[in-house]
Structures are given as C-alpha cells and as structure tokens.
PDB file of C-alpha atoms in Angstrom:
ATOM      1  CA  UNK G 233      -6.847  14.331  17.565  1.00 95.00           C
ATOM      2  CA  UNK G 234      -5.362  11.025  16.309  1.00 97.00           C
ATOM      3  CA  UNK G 235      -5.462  10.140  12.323  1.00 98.00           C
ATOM      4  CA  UNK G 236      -4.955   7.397  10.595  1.00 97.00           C
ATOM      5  CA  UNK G 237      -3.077   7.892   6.947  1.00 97.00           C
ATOM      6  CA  UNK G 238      -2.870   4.860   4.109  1.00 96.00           C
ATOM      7  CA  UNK G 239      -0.690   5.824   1.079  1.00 96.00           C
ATOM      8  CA  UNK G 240       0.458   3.523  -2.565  1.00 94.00           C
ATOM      9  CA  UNK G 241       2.802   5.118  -4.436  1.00 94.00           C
ATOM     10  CA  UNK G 242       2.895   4.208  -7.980  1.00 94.00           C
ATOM     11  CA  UNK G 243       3.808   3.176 -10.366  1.00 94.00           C
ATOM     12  CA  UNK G 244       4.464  -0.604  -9.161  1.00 88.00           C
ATOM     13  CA  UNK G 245       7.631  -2.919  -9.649  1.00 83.00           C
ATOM     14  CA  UNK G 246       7.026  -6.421  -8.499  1.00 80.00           C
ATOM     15  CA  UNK G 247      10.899  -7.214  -8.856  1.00 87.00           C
ATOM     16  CA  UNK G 248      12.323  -4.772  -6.825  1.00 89.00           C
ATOM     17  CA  UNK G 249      11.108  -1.484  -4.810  1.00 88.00           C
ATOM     18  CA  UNK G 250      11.144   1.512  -6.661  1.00 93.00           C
ATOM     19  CA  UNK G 251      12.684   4.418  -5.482  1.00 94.00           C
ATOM     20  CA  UNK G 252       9.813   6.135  -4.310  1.00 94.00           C
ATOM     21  CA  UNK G 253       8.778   3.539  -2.438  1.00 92.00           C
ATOM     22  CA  UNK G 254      12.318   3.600  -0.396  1.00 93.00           C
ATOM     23  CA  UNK G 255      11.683   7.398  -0.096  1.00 94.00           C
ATOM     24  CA  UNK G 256       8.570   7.090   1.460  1.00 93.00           C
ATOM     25  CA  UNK G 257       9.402   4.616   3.554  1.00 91.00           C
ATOM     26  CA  UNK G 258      11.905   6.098   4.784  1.00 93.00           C
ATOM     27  CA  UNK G 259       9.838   9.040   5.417  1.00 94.00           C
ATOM     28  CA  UNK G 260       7.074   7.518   7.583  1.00 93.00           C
ATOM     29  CA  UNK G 261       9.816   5.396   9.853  1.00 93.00           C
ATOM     30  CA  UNK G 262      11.792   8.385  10.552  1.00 94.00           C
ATOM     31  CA  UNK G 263       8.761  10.220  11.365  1.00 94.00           C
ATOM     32  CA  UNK G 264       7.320  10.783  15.672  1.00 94.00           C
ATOM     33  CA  UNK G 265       4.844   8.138  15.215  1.00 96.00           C
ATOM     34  CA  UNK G 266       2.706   5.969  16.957  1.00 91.00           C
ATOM     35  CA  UNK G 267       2.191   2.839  14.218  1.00 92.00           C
ATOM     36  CA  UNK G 268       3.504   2.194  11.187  1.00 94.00           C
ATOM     37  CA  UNK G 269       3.622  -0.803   9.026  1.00 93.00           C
ATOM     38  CA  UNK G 270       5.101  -0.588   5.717  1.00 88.00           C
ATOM     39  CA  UNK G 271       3.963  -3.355   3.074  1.00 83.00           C
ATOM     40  CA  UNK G 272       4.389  -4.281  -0.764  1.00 76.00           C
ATOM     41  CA  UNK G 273       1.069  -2.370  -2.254  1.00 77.00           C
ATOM     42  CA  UNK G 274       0.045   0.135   0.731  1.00 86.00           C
ATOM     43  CA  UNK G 275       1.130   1.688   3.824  1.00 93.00           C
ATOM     44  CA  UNK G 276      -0.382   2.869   6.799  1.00 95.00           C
ATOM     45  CA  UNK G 277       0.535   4.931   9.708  1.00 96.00           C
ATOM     46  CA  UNK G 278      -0.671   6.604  13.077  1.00 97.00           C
ATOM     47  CA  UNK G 279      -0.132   9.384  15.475  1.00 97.00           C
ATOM     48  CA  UNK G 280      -1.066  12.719  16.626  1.00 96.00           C
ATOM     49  CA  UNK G 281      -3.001  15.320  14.044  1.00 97.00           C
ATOM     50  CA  UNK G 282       0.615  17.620  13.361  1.00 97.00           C
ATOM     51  CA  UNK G 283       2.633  14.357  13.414  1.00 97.00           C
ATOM     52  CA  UNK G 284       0.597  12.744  10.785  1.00 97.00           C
ATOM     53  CA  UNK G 285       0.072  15.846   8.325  1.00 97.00           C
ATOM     54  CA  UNK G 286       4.127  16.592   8.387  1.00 97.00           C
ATOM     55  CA  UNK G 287       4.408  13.378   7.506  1.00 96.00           C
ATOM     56  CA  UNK G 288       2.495  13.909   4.669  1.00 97.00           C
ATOM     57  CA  UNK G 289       3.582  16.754   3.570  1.00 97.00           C
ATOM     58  CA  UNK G 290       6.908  15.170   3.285  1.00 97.00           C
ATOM     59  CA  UNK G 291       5.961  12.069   1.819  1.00 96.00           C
ATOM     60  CA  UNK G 292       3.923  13.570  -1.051  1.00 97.00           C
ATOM     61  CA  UNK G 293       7.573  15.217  -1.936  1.00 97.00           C
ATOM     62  CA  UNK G 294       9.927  12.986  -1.633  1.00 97.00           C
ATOM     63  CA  UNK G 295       7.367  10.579  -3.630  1.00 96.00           C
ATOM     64  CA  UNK G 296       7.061  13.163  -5.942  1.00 97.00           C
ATOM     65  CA  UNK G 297      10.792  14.287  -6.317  1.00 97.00           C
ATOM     66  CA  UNK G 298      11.845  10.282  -6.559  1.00 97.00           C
ATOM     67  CA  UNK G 299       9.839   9.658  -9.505  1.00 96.00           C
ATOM     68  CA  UNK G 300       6.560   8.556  -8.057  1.00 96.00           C
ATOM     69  CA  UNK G 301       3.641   9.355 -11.162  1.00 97.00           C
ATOM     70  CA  UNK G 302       0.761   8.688  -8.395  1.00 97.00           C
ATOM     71  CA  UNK G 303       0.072   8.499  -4.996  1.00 96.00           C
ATOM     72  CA  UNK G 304      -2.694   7.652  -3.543  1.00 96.00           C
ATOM     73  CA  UNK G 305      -3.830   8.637   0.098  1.00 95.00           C
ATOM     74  CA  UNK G 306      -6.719   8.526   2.376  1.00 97.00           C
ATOM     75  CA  UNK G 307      -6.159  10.338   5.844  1.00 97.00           C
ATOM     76  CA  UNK G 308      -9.110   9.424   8.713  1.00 97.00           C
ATOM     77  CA  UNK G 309      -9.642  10.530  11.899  1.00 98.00           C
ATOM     78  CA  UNK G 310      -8.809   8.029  14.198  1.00 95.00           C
ATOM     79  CA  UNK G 311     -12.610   7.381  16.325  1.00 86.00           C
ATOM     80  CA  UNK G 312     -12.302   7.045  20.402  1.00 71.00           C
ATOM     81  CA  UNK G 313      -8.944   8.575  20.894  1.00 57.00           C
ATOM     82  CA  UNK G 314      -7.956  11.731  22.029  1.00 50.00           C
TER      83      UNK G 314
END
C-alpha cells in the first residue's frame, strides 16, 4: 500500500522558518521516500505504508519537541498503486 501524507506545522512565521518547520523538514527529506516537496504553508510526501507512518511518527515529535503548538495532518491512501 502507498499513502499519501500532507502536514502544517504551526504556529506560522512569515519572516523566517520556525524551528519546527526545519525539524520537520528535515525529517521527511531524510526519510526512504518516494516524493516529497516541502513548501511555505504545507508539505506533502509519498511512499510505501511503513515508510510513510515512521515518518510520521517522527515528525509529530520532533514538531512537537521543537516548539510546534499544532500540526495538522491528513494521511490517504494513495488509489491505483500497489
């Protein structure tokens, strides 16, 4: 099974990213997989069922432990692909 998962972390500043943000980042780049694109207000990466739910597992913590007061997620099965 392939999912799809598209995180924020909050709260926002425009001026510079927060360190959350870097944390998570971080996080779904060094991760195994397939896609991943990183932008200013949301995230969104791809790969294989395990890959995607270590992910974020980790990325929930580090957001958590780097000062992040919400994150937001939505994980979705990723339709026609094995």
């Amino acid at each position: 099974m392939r999912l799809r998962v598209e995180f924020t972390t909050e709260p926002f500043d425009l001026d510079e990213p927060p360190a959350h943000a870097l944390a998570v980042r971080e996080v779904v780049q060094s991760a195994d997989l397939d896609k991943v694109d990183v932008g200013p207000f949301g995230n969104t990466a791809e790969g294989g069922a395990d890959e995607v739910l270590s992910a974020v597992d980790m990325l929930l913590r580090r957001a958590l432990d780097a000062g992040a007061t919400r994150v937001s997620l939505q994980v979705n099965v990723v339709e026609g692909e094995a």
